[in-house]
PDB file of C-alpha atoms in Angstrom:
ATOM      1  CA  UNK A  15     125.096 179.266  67.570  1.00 98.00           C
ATOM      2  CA  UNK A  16     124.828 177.672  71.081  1.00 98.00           C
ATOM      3  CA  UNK A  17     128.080 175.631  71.560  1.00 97.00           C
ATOM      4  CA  UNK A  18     131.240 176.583  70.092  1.00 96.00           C
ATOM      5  CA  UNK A  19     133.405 173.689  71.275  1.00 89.00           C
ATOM      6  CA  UNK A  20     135.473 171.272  68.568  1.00 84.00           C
ATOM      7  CA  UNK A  21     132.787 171.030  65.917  1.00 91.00           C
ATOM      8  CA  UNK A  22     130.404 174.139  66.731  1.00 94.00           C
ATOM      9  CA  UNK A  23     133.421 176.667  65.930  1.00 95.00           C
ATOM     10  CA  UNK A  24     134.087 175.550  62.730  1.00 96.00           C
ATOM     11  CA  UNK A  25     130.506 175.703  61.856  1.00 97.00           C
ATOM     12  CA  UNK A  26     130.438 179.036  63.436  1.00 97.00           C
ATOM     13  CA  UNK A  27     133.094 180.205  61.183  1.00 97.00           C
ATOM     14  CA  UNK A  28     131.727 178.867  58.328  1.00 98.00           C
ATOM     15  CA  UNK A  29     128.156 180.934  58.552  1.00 98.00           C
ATOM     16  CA  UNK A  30     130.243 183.658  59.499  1.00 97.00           C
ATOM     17  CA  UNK A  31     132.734 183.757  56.201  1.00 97.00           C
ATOM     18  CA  UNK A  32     129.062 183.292  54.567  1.00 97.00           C
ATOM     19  CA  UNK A  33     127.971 186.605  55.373  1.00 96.00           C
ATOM     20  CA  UNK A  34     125.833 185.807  58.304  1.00 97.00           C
ATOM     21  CA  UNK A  35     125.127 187.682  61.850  1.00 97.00           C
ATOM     22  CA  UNK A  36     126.154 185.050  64.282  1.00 98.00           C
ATOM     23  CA  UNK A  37     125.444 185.759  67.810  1.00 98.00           C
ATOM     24  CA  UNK A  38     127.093 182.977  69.809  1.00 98.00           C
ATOM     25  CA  UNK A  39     126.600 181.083  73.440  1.00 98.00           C
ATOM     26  CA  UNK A  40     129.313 178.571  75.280  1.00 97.00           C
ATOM     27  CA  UNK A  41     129.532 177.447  78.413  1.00 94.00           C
ATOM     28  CA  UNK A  42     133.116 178.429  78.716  1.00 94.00           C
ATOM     29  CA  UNK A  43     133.365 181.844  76.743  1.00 95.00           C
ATOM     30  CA  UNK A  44     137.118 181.523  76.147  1.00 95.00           C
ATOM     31  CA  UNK A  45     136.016 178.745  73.695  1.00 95.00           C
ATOM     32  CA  UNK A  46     133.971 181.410  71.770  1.00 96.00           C
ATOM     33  CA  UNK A  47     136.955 184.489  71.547  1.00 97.00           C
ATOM     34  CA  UNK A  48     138.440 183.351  67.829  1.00 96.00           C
ATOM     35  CA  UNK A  49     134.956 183.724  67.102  1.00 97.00           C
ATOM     36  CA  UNK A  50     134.409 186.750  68.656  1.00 97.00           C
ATOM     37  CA  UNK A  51     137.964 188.136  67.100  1.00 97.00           C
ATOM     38  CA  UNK A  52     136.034 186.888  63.535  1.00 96.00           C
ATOM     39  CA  UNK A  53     133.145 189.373  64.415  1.00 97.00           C
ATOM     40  CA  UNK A  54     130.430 187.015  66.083  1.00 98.00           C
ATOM     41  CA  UNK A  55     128.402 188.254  69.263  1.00 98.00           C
ATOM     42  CA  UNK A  56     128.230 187.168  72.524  1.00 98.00           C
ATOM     43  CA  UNK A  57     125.497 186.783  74.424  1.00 98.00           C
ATOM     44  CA  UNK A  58     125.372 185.436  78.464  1.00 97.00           C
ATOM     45  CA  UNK A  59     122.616 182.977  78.103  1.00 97.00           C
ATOM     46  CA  UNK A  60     121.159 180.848  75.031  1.00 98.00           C
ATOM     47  CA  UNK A  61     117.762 182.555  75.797  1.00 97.00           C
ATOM     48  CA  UNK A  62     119.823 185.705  74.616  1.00 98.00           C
ATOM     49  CA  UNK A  63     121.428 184.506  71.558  1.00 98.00           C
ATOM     50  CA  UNK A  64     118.056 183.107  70.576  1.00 98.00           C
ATOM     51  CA  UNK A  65     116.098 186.372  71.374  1.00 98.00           C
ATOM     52  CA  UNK A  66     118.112 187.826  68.508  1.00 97.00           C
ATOM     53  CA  UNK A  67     118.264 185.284  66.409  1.00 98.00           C
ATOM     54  CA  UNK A  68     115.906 183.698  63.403  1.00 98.00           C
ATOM     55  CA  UNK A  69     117.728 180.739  63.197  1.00 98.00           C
ATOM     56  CA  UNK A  70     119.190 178.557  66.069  1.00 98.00           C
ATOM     57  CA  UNK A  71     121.734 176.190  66.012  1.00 98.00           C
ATOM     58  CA  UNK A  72     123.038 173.810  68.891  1.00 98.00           C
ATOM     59  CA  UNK A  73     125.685 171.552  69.202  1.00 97.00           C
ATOM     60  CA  UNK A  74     126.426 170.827  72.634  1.00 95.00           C
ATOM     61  CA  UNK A  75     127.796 167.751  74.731  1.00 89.00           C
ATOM     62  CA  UNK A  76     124.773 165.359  75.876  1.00 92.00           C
ATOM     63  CA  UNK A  77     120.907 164.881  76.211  1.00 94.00           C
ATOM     64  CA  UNK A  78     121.075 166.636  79.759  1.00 95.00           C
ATOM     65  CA  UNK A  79     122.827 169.894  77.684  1.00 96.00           C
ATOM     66  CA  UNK A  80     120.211 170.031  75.191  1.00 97.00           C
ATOM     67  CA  UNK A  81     117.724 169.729  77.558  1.00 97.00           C
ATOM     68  CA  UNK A  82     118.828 172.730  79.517  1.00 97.00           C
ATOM     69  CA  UNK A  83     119.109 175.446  76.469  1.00 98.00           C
ATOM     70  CA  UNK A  84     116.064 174.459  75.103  1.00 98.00           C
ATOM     71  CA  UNK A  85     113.998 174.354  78.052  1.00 98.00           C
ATOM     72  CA  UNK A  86     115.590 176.129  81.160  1.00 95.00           C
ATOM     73  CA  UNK A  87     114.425 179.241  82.360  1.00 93.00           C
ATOM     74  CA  UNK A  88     117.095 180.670  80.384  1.00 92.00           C
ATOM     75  CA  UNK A  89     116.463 178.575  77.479  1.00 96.00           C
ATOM     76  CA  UNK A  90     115.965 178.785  73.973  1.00 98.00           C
ATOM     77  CA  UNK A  91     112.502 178.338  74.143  1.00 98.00           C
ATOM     78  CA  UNK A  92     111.396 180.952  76.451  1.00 95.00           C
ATOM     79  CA  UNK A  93     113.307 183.575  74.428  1.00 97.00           C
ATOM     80  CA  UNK A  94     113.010 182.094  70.738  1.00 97.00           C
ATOM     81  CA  UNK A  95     111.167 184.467  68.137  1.00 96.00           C
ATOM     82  CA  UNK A  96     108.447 184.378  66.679  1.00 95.00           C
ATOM     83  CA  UNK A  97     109.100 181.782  63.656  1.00 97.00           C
ATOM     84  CA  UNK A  98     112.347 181.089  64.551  1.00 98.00           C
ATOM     85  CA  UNK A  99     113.879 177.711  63.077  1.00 98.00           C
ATOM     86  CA  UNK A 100     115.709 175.855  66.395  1.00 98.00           C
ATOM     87  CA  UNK A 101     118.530 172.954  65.046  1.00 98.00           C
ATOM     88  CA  UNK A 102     119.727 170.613  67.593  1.00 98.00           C
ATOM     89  CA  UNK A 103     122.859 169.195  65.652  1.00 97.00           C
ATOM     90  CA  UNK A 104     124.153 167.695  69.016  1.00 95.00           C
ATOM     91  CA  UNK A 105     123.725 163.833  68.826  1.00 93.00           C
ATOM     92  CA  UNK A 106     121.378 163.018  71.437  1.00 95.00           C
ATOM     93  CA  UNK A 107     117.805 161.124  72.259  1.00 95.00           C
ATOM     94  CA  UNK A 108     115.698 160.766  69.637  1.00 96.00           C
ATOM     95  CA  UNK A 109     112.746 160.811  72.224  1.00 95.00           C
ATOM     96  CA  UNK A 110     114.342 164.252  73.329  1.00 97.00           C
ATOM     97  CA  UNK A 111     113.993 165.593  69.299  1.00 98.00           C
ATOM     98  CA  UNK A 112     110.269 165.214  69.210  1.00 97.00           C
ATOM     99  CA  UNK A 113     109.777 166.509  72.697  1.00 98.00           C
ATOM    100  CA  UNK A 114     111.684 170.012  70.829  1.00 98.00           C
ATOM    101  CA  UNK A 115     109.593 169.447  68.309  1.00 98.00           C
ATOM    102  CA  UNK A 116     106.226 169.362  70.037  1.00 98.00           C
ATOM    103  CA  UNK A 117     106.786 172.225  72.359  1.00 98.00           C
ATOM    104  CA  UNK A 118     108.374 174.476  69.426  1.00 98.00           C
ATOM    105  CA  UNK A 119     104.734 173.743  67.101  1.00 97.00           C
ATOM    106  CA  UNK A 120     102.735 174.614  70.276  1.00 97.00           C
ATOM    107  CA  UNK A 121     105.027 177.841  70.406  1.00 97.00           C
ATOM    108  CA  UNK A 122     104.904 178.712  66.597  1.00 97.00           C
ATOM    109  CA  UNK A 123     108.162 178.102  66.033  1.00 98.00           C
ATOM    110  CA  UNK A 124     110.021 175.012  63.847  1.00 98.00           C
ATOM    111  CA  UNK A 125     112.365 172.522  65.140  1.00 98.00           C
ATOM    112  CA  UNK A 126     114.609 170.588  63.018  1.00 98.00           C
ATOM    113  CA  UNK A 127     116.818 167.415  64.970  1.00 98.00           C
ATOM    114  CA  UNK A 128     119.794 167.465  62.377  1.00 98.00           C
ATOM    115  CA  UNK A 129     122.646 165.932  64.371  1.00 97.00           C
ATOM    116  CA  UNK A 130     126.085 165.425  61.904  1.00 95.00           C
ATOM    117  CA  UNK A 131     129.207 162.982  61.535  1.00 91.00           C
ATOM    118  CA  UNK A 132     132.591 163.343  60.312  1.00 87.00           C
ATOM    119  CA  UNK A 133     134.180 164.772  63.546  1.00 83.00           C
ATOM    120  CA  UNK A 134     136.606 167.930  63.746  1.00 84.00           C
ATOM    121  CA  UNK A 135     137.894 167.019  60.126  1.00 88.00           C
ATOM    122  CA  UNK A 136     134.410 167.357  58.493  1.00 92.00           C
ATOM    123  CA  UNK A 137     133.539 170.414  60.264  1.00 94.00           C
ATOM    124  CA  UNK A 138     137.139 172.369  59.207  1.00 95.00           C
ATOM    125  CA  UNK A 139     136.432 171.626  56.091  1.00 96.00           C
ATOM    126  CA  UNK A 140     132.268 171.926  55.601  1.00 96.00           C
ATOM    127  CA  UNK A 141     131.932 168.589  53.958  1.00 96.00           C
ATOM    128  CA  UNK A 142     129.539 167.114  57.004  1.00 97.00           C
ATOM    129  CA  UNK A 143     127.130 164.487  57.029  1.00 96.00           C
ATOM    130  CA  UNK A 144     123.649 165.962  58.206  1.00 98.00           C
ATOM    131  CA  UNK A 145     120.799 163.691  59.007  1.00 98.00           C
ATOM    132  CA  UNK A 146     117.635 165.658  59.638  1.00 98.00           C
ATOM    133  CA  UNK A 147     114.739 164.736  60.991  1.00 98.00           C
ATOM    134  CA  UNK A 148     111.616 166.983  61.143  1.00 98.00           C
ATOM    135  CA  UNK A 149     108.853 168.927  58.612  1.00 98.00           C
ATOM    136  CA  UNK A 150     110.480 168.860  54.910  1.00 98.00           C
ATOM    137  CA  UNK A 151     109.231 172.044  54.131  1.00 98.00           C
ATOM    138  CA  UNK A 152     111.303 172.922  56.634  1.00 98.00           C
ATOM    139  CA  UNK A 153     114.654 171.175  55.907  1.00 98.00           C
ATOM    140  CA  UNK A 154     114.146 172.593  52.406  1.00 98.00           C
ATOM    141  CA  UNK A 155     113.821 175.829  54.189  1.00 97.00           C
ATOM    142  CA  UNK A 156     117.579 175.045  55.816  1.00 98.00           C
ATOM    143  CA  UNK A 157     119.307 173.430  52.815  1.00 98.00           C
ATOM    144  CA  UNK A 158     121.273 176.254  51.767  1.00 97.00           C
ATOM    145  CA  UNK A 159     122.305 177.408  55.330  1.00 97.00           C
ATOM    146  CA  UNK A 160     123.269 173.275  55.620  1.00 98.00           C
ATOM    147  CA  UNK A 161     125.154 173.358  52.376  1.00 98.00           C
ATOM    148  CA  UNK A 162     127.711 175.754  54.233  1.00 98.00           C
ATOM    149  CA  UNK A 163     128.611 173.073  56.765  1.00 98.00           C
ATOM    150  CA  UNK A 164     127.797 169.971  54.993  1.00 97.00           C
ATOM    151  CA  UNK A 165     128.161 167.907  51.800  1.00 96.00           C
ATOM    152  CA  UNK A 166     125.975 164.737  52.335  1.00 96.00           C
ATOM    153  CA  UNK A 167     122.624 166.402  53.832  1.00 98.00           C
ATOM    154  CA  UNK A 168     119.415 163.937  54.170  1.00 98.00           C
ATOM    155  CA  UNK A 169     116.104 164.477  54.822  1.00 98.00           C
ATOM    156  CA  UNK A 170     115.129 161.031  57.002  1.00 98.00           C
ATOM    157  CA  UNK A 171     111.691 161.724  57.813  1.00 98.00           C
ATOM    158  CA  UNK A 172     109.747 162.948  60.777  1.00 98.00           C
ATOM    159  CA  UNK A 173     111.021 164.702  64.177  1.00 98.00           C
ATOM    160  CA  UNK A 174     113.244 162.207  65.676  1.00 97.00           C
ATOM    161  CA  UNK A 175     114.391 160.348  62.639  1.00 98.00           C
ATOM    162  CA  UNK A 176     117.715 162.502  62.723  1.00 98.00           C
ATOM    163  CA  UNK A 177     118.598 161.292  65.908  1.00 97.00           C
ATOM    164  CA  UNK A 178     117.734 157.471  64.817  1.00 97.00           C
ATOM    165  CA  UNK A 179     119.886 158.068  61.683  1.00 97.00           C
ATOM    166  CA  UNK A 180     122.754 159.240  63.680  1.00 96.00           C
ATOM    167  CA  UNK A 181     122.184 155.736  66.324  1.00 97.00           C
ATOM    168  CA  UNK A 182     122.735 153.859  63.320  1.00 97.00           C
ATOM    169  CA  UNK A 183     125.836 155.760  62.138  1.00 93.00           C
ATOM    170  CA  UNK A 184     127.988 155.527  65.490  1.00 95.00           C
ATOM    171  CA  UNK A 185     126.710 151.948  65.671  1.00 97.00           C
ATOM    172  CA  UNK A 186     128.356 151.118  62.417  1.00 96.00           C
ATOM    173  CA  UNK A 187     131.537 153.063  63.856  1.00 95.00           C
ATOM    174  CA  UNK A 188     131.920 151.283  67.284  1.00 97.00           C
ATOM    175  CA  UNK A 189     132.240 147.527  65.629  1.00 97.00           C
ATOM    176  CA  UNK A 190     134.356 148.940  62.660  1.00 97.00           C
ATOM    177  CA  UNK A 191     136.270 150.696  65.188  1.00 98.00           C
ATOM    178  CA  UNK A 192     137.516 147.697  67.031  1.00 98.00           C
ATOM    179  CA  UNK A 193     138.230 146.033  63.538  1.00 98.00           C
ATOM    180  CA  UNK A 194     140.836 148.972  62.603  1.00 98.00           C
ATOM    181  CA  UNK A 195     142.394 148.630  66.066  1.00 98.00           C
ATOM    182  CA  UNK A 196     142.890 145.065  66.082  1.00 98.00           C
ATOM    183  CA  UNK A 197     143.855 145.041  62.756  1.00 98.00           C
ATOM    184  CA  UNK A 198     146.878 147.589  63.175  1.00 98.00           C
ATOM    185  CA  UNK A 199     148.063 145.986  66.300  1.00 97.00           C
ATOM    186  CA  UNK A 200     148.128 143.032  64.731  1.00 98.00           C
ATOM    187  CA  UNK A 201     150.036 144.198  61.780  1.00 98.00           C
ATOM    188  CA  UNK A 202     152.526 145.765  64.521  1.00 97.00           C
ATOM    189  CA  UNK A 203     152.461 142.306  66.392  1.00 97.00           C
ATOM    190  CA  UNK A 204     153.292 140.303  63.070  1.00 98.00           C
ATOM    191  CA  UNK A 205     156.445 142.578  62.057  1.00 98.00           C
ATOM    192  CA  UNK A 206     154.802 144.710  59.369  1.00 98.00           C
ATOM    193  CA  UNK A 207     155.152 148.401  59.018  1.00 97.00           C
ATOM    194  CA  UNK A 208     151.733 149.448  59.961  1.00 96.00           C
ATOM    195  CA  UNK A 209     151.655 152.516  57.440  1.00 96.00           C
ATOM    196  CA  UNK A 210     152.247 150.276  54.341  1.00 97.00           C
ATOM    197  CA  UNK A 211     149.701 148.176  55.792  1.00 98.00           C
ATOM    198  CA  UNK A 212     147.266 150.832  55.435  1.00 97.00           C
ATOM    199  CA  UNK A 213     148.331 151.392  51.852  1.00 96.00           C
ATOM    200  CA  UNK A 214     147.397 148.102  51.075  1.00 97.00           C
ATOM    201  CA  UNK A 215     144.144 147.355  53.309  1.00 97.00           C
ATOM    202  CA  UNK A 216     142.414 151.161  52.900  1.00 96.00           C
ATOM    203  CA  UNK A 217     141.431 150.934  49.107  1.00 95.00           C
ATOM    204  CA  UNK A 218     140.110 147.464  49.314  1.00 94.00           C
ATOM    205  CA  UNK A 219     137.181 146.163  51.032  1.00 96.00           C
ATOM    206  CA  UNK A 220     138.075 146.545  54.377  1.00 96.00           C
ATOM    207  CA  UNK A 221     138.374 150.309  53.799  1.00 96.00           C
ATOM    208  CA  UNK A 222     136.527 153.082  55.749  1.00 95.00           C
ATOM    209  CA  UNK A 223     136.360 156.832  57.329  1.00 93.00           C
ATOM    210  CA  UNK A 224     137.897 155.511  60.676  1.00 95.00           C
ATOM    211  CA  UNK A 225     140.437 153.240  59.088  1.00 97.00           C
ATOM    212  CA  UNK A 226     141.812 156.250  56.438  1.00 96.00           C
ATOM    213  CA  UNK A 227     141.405 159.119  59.029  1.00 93.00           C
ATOM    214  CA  UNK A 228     142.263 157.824  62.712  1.00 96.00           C
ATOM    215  CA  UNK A 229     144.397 154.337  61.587  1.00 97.00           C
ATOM    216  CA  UNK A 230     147.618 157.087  60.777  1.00 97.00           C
ATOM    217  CA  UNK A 231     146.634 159.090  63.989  1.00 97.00           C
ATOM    218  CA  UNK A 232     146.955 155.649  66.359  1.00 97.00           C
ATOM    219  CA  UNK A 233     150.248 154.883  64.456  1.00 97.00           C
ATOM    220  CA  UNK A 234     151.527 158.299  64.925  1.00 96.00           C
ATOM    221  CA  UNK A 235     150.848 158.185  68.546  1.00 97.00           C
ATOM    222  CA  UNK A 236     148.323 161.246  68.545  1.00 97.00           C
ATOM    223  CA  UNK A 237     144.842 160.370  70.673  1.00 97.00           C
ATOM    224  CA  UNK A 238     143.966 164.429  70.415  1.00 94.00           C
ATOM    225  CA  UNK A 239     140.283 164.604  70.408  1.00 90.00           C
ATOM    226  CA  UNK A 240     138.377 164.605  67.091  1.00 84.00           C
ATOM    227  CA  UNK A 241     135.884 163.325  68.411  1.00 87.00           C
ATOM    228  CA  UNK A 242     135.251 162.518  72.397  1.00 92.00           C
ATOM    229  CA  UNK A 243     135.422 159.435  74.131  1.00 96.00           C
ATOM    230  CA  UNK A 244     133.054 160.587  76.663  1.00 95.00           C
ATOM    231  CA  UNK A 245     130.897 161.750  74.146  1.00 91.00           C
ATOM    232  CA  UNK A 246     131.185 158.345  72.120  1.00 95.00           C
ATOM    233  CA  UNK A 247     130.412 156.454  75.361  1.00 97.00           C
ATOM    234  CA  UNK A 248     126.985 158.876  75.532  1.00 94.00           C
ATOM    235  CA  UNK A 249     126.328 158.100  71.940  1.00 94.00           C
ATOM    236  CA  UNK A 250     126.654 154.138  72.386  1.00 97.00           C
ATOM    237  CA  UNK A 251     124.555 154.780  75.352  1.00 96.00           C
ATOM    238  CA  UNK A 252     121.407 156.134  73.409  1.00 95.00           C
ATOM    239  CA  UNK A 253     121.360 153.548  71.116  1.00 96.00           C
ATOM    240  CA  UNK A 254     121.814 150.925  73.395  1.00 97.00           C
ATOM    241  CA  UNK A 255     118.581 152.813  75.477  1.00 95.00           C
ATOM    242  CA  UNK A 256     117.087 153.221  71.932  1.00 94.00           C
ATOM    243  CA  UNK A 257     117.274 149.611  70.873  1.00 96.00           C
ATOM    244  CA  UNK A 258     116.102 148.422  73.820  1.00 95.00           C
ATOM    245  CA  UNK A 259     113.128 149.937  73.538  1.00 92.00           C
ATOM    246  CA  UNK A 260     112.807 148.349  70.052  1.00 94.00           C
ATOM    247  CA  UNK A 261     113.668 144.719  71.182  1.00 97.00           C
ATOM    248  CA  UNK A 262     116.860 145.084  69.299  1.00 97.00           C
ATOM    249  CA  UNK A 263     120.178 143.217  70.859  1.00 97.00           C
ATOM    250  CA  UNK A 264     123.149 144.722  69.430  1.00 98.00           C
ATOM    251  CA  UNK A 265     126.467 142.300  70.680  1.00 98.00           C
ATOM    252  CA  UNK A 266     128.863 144.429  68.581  1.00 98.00           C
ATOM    253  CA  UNK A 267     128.143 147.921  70.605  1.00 98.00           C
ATOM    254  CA  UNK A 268     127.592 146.493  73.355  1.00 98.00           C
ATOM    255  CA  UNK A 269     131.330 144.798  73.725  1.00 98.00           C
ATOM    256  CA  UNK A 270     132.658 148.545  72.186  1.00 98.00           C
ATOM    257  CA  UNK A 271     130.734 150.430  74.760  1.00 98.00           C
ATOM    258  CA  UNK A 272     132.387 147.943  77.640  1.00 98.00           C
ATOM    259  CA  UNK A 273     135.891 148.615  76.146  1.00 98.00           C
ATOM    260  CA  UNK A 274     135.286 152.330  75.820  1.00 98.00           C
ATOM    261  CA  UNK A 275     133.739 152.558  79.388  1.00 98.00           C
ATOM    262  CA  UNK A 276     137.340 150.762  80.368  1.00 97.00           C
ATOM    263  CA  UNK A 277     139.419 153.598  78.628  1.00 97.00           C
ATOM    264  CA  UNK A 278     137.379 155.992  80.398  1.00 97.00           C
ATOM    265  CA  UNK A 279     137.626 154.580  83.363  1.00 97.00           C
ATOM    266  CA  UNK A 280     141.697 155.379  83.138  1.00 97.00           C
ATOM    267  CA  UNK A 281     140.977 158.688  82.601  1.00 97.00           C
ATOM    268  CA  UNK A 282     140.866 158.668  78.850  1.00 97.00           C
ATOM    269  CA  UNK A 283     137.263 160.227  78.681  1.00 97.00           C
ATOM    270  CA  UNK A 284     138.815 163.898  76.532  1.00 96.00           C
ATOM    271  CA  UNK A 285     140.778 161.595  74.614  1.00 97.00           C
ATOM    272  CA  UNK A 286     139.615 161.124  70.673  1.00 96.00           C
ATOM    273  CA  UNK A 287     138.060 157.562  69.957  1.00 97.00           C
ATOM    274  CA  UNK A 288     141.041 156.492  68.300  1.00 97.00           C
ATOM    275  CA  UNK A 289     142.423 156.037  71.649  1.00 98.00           C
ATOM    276  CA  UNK A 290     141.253 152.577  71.742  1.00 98.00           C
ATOM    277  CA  UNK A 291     144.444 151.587  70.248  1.00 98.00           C
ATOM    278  CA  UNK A 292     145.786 152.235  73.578  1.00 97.00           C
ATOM    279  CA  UNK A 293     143.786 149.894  75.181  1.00 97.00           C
ATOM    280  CA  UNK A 294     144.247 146.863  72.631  1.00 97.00           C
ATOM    281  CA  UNK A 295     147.553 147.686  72.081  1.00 95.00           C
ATOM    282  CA  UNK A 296     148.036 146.836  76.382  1.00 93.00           C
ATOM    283  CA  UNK A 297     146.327 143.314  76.055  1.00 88.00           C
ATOM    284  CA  UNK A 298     143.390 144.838  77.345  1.00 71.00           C
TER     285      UNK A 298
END
């Protein structure tokens, strides 16, 4: 496991309480001590965890951090072994998947892009989404190592496709997003007790993940990271880069990607996303 920050640890933990060998890499090692205290191995490079490894897993920040495991001269691919499986569960460039992919066929090894949603919550508790991209005798081959992490696990088709699925999930969060905000500050605005709100509004059709899990976060005042707003701004990114590419104009990110460039911009970056509450909740 390369990447042991707020989702790779739980994962981490989970193979581990599964019986597995886990030999672990992180930038910052202090991340990886609980880990270590659980009985996982550290190793100084991800060229070294992957040189004793048959499966490797990454989860790691952005597109530049993926690039640098797999293919520095430290990397994962230099050291991988012979018919190792490399996952890439980091969100990150679907262009960047099949490149993985193409260099890990030429190497006789298999590449999976399998990137995941349901943040720090979904992790603790192994019920992620996984969208995989890549060979499906392959993801067949994975399924029960995914089932320890994740509940919702699809196949989506060819290298890549994992990555696309994902671009289509945190565009779906960004405009519903701004909808929970503005609908909470406006129930604070119009004199209503925001938590009975959410009673009322959550079951119906207006309900969703963000709305259940980070509306009673922004009314409790806690903007601890579930998920980053630095790493949400990358996301939103990629699929505006992706959709370009396609001819696609997407108004709704675009406006979220301007307001969460704005909260980063006041130093809100290792804040969780629900932290645009802050920034409607000031008039913007």
């Amino acid at each position: 496991m390369i990447g042991v920050g707020v989702m790779g640890q739980s994962m981490a933990g989970h193979f581990l309480k599964n019986g597995y060998a886990v030999h672990v890499y992180n930038r910052t090692k202090s991340k990886a001590d609980p880990l270590i205290a659980q009985g996982a191995v550290w190793q100084d490079t991800p060229g070294e965890v992957a040189a004793h490894s048959q499966i490797v897993i990454t989860m790691v920040g952005f597109p530049s951090d993926v690039e640098e495991v797999y293919f520095g001269e430290q990397g994962i691919l230099a050291r991988a072994q012979a018919g190792a499986t490399l996952v890439d569960m980091t969100t990150s460039s679907p262009m960047l998947a099949k490149r993985i992919y193409d260099e890990a066929q030429q190497r006789g090894l298999f590449a999976l892009d399998a990137p995941v949603s349901g943040g720090d919550i979904g992790a603790r508790e192994a019920r992620l989404s996984i969208m995989v991209g890549g060979d499906r005798e392959v993801f067949e081959h994975m399924l029960p190592l995914f089932q320890y992490i994740g509940k919702n696990i699809v196949h989506q088709g060819a290298a890549g496709a994992g990555q696309h699925t994902k671009m289509c999930n945190q565009i779906a969060i960004a405009s519903n997003m701004m909808g929970v905000v503005e609908a909470l500050v406006y129930a604070e605005r119009a004199g209503l007790d925001p938590q009975t709100v959410l009673k009322s509004i959550e079951t119906g059709a207006a309900g969703s993940w963000s709305l259940s899990n980070l509306g009673p976060r922004m009314i409790g005042g806690d903007f601890a990271p579930g998920f980053y707003i630095k790493h949400f701004i990358k996301d939103m990114r990629i699929a505006l880069e992706s959709a370009a590419e396609m001819g696609v104009e997407l108004p709704g990110l675009t406006l979220a990607k301007s307001l969460y460039d704005r909260l980063a911009s006041q130093g809100e970056g290792d804040s969780g996303t629900q932290a645009l509450y802050k920034l409607i909740r000031a008039g913007v």
